[in-house]
Amino acid sequence: MGIRSDVVLVIKTDLVKKLSDEMKQRWFHDVSACYKNDEGILYHWEYIKWYVDEYDEIKEMYAWLSEQPLEDYLLVAACHDYPESHENDIGSWTENPWNV
């Protein structure tokens, strides 16, 4: 069965515009919820196997995000060790409209 996590990605509107339709389809096809406003988008995956080193889509997302300005996104992967472990959290858009 594996370890399941809740994952949230908040991403500013200007950065969303850089995503191709193919990237959106590969990365966000299985989100549990998506919330939009003028500042950006929140993607939420609930109870998902979030293995950063095993799934190509997740590897691609992390690689792409790591090339973007940190203040334009925040990804929080809440696994069974959360909140003690922040191992797969990246970005620094901490003053986002959803208070992630």
Tab-separated table of N, CA and C in Angstrom:
chain	number	residue	atom	x	y	z
A	1	MET	N	0.826	-1.187	0.000
A	1	MET	CA	0.000	0.000	0.000
A	1	MET	C	0.866	1.244	0.000
A	2	GLY	N	1.919	1.305	0.776
A	2	GLY	CA	2.809	2.462	0.753
A	2	GLY	C	2.350	3.582	1.644
A	3	ILE	N	3.223	4.549	1.780
A	3	ILE	CA	2.934	5.718	2.600
A	3	ILE	C	2.171	6.733	1.768
A	4	ARG	N	1.140	7.282	2.350
A	4	ARG	CA	0.315	8.285	1.666
A	4	ARG	C	0.544	9.644	2.305
A	5	SER	N	0.435	10.680	1.487
A	5	SER	CA	0.670	12.049	1.947
A	5	SER	C	-0.430	12.970	1.458
A	6	ASP	N	-0.539	14.104	2.110
A	6	ASP	CA	-1.332	15.223	1.606
A	6	ASP	C	-0.323	16.244	1.099
A	7	VAL	N	-0.515	16.708	-0.117
A	7	VAL	CA	0.438	17.610	-0.752
A	7	VAL	C	-0.299	18.832	-1.264
A	8	VAL	N	0.306	20.004	-1.039
A	8	VAL	CA	-0.262	21.259	-1.531
A	8	VAL	C	0.824	22.019	-2.275
A	9	LEU	N	0.461	22.500	-3.460
A	9	LEU	CA	1.323	23.391	-4.223
A	9	LEU	C	0.561	24.684	-4.448
A	10	VAL	N	1.131	25.799	-3.984
A	10	VAL	CA	0.588	27.119	-4.307
A	10	VAL	C	1.580	27.764	-5.262
A	11	ILE	N	1.060	28.331	-6.330
A	11	ILE	CA	1.918	28.845	-7.389
A	11	ILE	C	1.334	30.149	-7.924
A	12	LYS	N	2.173	31.158	-8.014
A	12	LYS	CA	1.713	32.478	-8.456
A	12	LYS	C	1.272	32.449	-9.913
A	13	THR	N	0.332	33.330	-10.236
A	13	THR	CA	-0.260	33.392	-11.565
A	13	THR	C	0.782	33.535	-12.666
A	14	ASP	N	1.772	34.397	-12.491
A	14	ASP	CA	2.799	34.580	-13.525
A	14	ASP	C	3.582	33.303	-13.787
A	15	LEU	N	3.779	32.504	-12.768
A	15	LEU	CA	4.492	31.248	-12.936
A	15	LEU	C	3.596	30.198	-13.598
A	16	VAL	N	2.320	30.208	-13.280
A	16	VAL	CA	1.367	29.283	-13.902
A	16	VAL	C	1.363	29.494	-15.414
A	17	LYS	N	1.490	30.735	-15.841
A	17	LYS	CA	1.482	31.049	-17.275
A	17	LYS	C	2.640	30.410	-18.017
A	18	LYS	N	3.695	30.040	-17.321
A	18	LYS	CA	4.860	29.393	-17.937
A	18	LYS	C	4.662	27.891	-18.126
A	19	LEU	N	3.621	27.334	-17.519
A	19	LEU	CA	3.366	25.900	-17.629
A	19	LEU	C	2.708	25.585	-18.962
A	20	SER	N	3.198	24.583	-19.653
A	20	SER	CA	2.563	24.143	-20.898
A	20	SER	C	1.318	23.321	-20.555
A	21	ASP	N	0.452	23.142	-21.530
A	21	ASP	CA	-0.734	22.309	-21.319
A	21	ASP	C	-0.330	20.879	-20.987
A	22	GLU	N	0.747	20.401	-21.603
A	22	GLU	CA	1.227	19.047	-21.333
A	22	GLU	C	1.710	18.915	-19.887
A	23	MET	N	2.425	19.922	-19.399
A	23	MET	CA	2.883	19.897	-18.005
A	23	MET	C	1.687	19.874	-17.066
A	24	LYS	N	0.713	20.709	-17.318
A	24	LYS	CA	-0.479	20.750	-16.467
A	24	LYS	C	-1.177	19.396	-16.450
A	25	GLN	N	-1.315	18.784	-17.616
A	25	GLN	CA	-1.980	17.483	-17.684
A	25	GLN	C	-1.197	16.424	-16.929
A	26	ARG	N	0.099	16.354	-17.119
A	26	ARG	CA	0.924	15.331	-16.460
A	26	ARG	C	0.972	15.518	-14.951
A	27	TRP	N	1.068	16.746	-14.503
A	27	TRP	CA	1.282	17.016	-13.086
A	27	TRP	C	0.002	17.128	-12.273
A	28	PHE	N	-1.058	17.639	-12.867
A	28	PHE	CA	-2.241	17.994	-12.077
A	28	PHE	C	-3.486	17.175	-12.411
A	29	HIS	N	-3.361	16.135	-13.208
A	29	HIS	CA	-4.533	15.352	-13.614
A	29	HIS	C	-5.226	14.666	-12.442
A	30	ASP	N	-4.504	14.445	-11.360
A	30	ASP	CA	-5.088	13.693	-10.238
A	30	ASP	C	-5.229	14.518	-8.953
A	31	VAL	N	-5.291	15.851	-9.082
A	31	VAL	CA	-5.456	16.669	-7.878
A	31	VAL	C	-6.832	16.424	-7.262
A	32	SER	N	-6.883	16.531	-5.949
A	32	SER	CA	-8.149	16.371	-5.231
A	32	SER	C	-8.959	17.656	-5.254
A	33	ALA	N	-8.262	18.802	-5.256
A	33	ALA	CA	-8.939	20.099	-5.256
A	33	ALA	C	-8.016	21.135	-5.887
A	34	CYS	N	-8.634	22.155	-6.452
A	34	CYS	CA	-7.888	23.247	-7.070
A	34	CYS	C	-8.652	24.540	-6.787
A	35	TYR	N	-7.944	25.534	-6.263
A	35	TYR	CA	-8.556	26.819	-5.934
A	35	TYR	C	-7.770	27.920	-6.625
A	36	LYS	N	-8.474	28.836	-7.265
A	36	LYS	CA	-7.826	29.926	-8.002
A	36	LYS	C	-8.282	31.272	-7.462
A	37	ASN	N	-7.366	32.228	-7.545
A	37	ASN	CA	-7.714	33.624	-7.314
A	37	ASN	C	-6.775	34.477	-8.157
A	38	ASP	N	-6.823	35.782	-8.012
A	38	ASP	CA	-6.001	36.657	-8.842
A	38	ASP	C	-4.504	36.469	-8.613
A	39	GLU	N	-4.120	36.035	-7.422
A	39	GLU	CA	-2.696	35.897	-7.088
A	39	GLU	C	-2.085	34.591	-7.563
A	40	GLY	N	-2.899	33.541	-7.649
A	40	GLY	CA	-2.349	32.259	-8.049
A	40	GLY	C	-3.333	31.115	-7.942
A	41	ILE	N	-2.778	29.924	-7.898
A	41	ILE	CA	-3.571	28.692	-7.830
A	41	ILE	C	-3.039	27.810	-6.705
A	42	LEU	N	-3.943	27.131	-6.028
A	42	LEU	CA	-3.603	26.114	-5.043
A	42	LEU	C	-4.043	24.769	-5.604
A	43	TYR	N	-3.096	23.834	-5.674
A	43	TYR	CA	-3.381	22.449	-6.048
A	43	TYR	C	-3.231	21.606	-4.792
A	44	HIS	N	-4.184	20.717	-4.564
A	44	HIS	CA	-4.153	19.872	-3.371
A	44	HIS	C	-4.354	18.415	-3.776
A	45	TRP	N	-3.373	17.598	-3.430
A	45	TRP	CA	-3.484	16.146	-3.592
A	45	TRP	C	-3.729	15.573	-2.206
A	46	GLU	N	-4.721	14.729	-2.094
A	46	GLU	CA	-5.070	14.150	-0.803
A	46	GLU	C	-4.830	12.645	-0.826
A	47	TYR	N	-4.110	12.174	0.205
A	47	TYR	CA	-3.858	10.738	0.385
A	47	TYR	C	-3.241	10.118	-0.870
A	48	ILE	N	-2.110	10.685	-1.279
A	48	ILE	CA	-1.447	10.268	-2.509
A	48	ILE	C	-0.069	9.678	-2.193
A	49	LYS	N	0.383	8.748	-3.018
A	49	LYS	CA	1.750	8.241	-2.912
A	49	LYS	C	2.658	9.282	-3.558
A	50	TRP	N	3.387	10.020	-2.749
A	50	TRP	CA	4.222	11.134	-3.215
A	50	TRP	C	5.687	10.747	-3.065
A	51	TYR	N	6.149	9.908	-3.980
A	51	TYR	CA	7.528	9.435	-3.950
A	51	TYR	C	8.345	10.257	-4.939
A	52	VAL	N	9.072	11.211	-4.424
A	52	VAL	CA	9.790	12.196	-5.233
A	52	VAL	C	10.821	11.543	-6.151
A	53	ASP	N	11.459	10.479	-5.706
A	53	ASP	CA	12.505	9.843	-6.504
A	53	ASP	C	12.009	8.701	-7.381
A	54	GLU	N	10.719	8.400	-7.345
A	54	GLU	CA	10.223	7.244	-8.084
A	54	GLU	C	9.283	7.572	-9.236
A	55	TYR	N	8.528	8.642	-9.148
A	55	TYR	CA	7.545	8.956	-10.179
A	55	TYR	C	8.061	10.077	-11.078
A	56	ASP	N	8.089	9.803	-12.393
A	56	ASP	CA	8.636	10.765	-13.345
A	56	ASP	C	7.950	12.123	-13.282
A	57	GLU	N	6.631	12.132	-13.142
A	57	GLU	CA	5.900	13.400	-13.112
A	57	GLU	C	6.326	14.261	-11.921
A	58	ILE	N	6.523	13.621	-10.786
A	58	ILE	CA	6.930	14.355	-9.587
A	58	ILE	C	8.365	14.842	-9.728
A	59	LYS	N	9.239	13.997	-10.278
A	59	LYS	CA	10.630	14.417	-10.518
A	59	LYS	C	10.670	15.624	-11.449
A	60	GLU	N	9.876	15.579	-12.512
A	60	GLU	CA	9.826	16.681	-13.472
A	60	GLU	C	9.339	17.969	-12.800
A	61	MET	N	8.295	17.851	-11.986
A	61	MET	CA	7.748	19.016	-11.307
A	61	MET	C	8.790	19.648	-10.386
A	62	TYR	N	9.452	18.835	-9.585
A	62	TYR	CA	10.480	19.355	-8.674
A	62	TYR	C	11.636	19.991	-9.446
A	63	ALA	N	12.050	19.363	-10.540
A	63	ALA	CA	13.148	19.915	-11.342
A	63	ALA	C	12.752	21.262	-11.929
A	64	TRP	N	11.555	21.359	-12.461
A	64	TRP	CA	11.089	22.614	-13.045
A	64	TRP	C	10.940	23.692	-11.980
A	65	LEU	N	10.315	23.356	-10.871
A	65	LEU	CA	10.141	24.326	-9.792
A	65	LEU	C	11.481	24.816	-9.253
A	66	SER	N	12.456	23.935	-9.169
A	66	SER	CA	13.761	24.330	-8.620
A	66	SER	C	14.463	25.366	-9.492
A	67	GLU	N	14.028	25.523	-10.737
A	67	GLU	CA	14.592	26.521	-11.640
A	67	GLU	C	13.845	27.856	-11.579
A	68	GLN	N	12.762	27.905	-10.809
A	68	GLN	CA	11.922	29.099	-10.718
A	68	GLN	C	12.256	29.878	-9.440
A	69	PRO	N	11.884	31.160	-9.403
A	69	PRO	CA	12.116	31.942	-8.176
A	69	PRO	C	11.369	31.323	-6.987
A	70	LEU	N	12.073	31.115	-5.884
A	70	LEU	CA	11.488	30.475	-4.699
A	70	LEU	C	10.259	31.196	-4.169
A	71	GLU	N	10.234	32.521	-4.296
A	71	GLU	CA	9.122	33.290	-3.754
A	71	GLU	C	7.851	33.200	-4.611
A	72	ASP	N	7.913	32.463	-5.733
A	72	ASP	CA	6.754	32.343	-6.618
A	72	ASP	C	5.947	31.075	-6.407
A	73	TYR	N	6.358	30.229	-5.475
A	73	TYR	CA	5.627	28.987	-5.231
A	73	TYR	C	5.977	28.440	-3.842
A	74	LEU	N	5.159	27.511	-3.392
A	74	LEU	CA	5.433	26.756	-2.170
A	74	LEU	C	4.790	25.392	-2.325
A	75	LEU	N	5.569	24.345	-2.133
A	75	LEU	CA	5.058	22.987	-2.168
A	75	LEU	C	5.311	22.360	-0.803
A	76	VAL	N	4.249	21.874	-0.183
A	76	VAL	CA	4.337	21.237	1.129
A	76	VAL	C	3.820	19.810	0.986
A	77	ALA	N	4.691	18.855	1.315
A	77	ALA	CA	4.339	17.437	1.262
A	77	ALA	C	4.217	16.917	2.690
A	78	ALA	N	2.998	16.802	3.158
A	78	ALA	CA	2.742	16.374	4.533
A	78	ALA	C	2.602	14.852	4.568
A	79	CYS	N	3.689	14.188	4.943
A	79	CYS	CA	3.681	12.735	5.031
A	79	CYS	C	3.448	12.311	6.487
A	80	HIS	N	3.661	11.042	6.764
A	80	HIS	CA	3.414	10.527	8.118
A	80	HIS	C	4.318	11.174	9.167
A	81	ASP	N	5.455	11.746	8.755
A	81	ASP	CA	6.382	12.394	9.683
A	81	ASP	C	6.118	13.890	9.846
A	82	TYR	N	5.149	14.407	9.146
A	82	TYR	CA	4.872	15.837	9.202
A	82	TYR	C	4.208	16.190	10.531
A	83	PRO	N	4.504	17.254	11.177
A	83	PRO	CA	5.289	18.405	10.736
A	83	PRO	C	6.772	18.343	11.115
A	84	GLU	N	7.223	17.257	11.708
A	84	GLU	CA	8.639	17.168	12.067
A	84	GLU	C	9.535	17.136	10.835
A	85	SER	N	9.078	16.508	9.760
A	85	SER	CA	9.869	16.379	8.543
A	85	SER	C	9.356	17.333	7.464
A	86	HIS	N	10.274	18.079	6.883
A	86	HIS	CA	9.959	18.975	5.764
A	86	HIS	C	10.820	18.602	4.560
A	87	GLU	N	11.200	17.343	4.500
A	87	GLU	CA	12.168	16.857	3.523
A	87	GLU	C	11.809	17.204	2.079
A	88	ASN	N	10.556	17.083	1.695
A	88	ASN	CA	10.165	17.324	0.301
A	88	ASN	C	9.447	18.649	0.092
A	89	ASP	N	9.515	19.544	1.075
A	89	ASP	CA	8.927	20.873	0.927
A	89	ASP	C	9.911	21.767	0.182
A	90	ILE	N	9.410	22.544	-0.756
A	90	ILE	CA	10.264	23.476	-1.501
A	90	ILE	C	9.498	24.769	-1.757
A	91	GLY	N	10.237	25.842	-2.007
A	91	GLY	CA	9.646	27.135	-2.291
A	91	GLY	C	9.524	27.979	-1.048
A	92	SER	N	9.132	29.242	-1.246
A	92	SER	CA	9.035	30.142	-0.087
A	92	SER	C	7.916	31.171	-0.198
A	93	TRP	N	6.872	30.872	-0.960
A	93	TRP	CA	5.738	31.794	-1.029
A	93	TRP	C	4.862	31.580	0.210
A	94	THR	N	5.394	31.975	1.350
A	94	THR	CA	4.726	31.708	2.625
A	94	THR	C	3.592	32.680	2.916
A	95	GLU	N	3.577	33.823	2.277
A	95	GLU	CA	2.486	34.773	2.474
A	95	GLU	C	1.460	34.646	1.359
A	96	ASN	N	1.116	33.410	1.050
A	96	ASN	CA	0.135	33.135	-0.002
A	96	ASN	C	-1.280	33.321	0.536
A	97	PRO	N	-2.250	33.532	-0.340
A	97	PRO	CA	-3.624	33.809	0.110
A	97	PRO	C	-4.308	32.675	0.842
A	98	TRP	N	-3.769	31.467	0.775
A	98	TRP	CA	-4.384	30.306	1.427
A	98	TRP	C	-3.717	29.949	2.740
A	99	ASN	N	-2.694	30.713	3.135
A	99	ASN	CA	-1.971	30.491	4.387
A	99	ASN	C	-1.367	29.101	4.507
A	100	VAL	N	-0.861	28.590	3.394
A	100	VAL	CA	-0.180	27.289	3.422
A	100	VAL	C	1.151	27.471	4.112
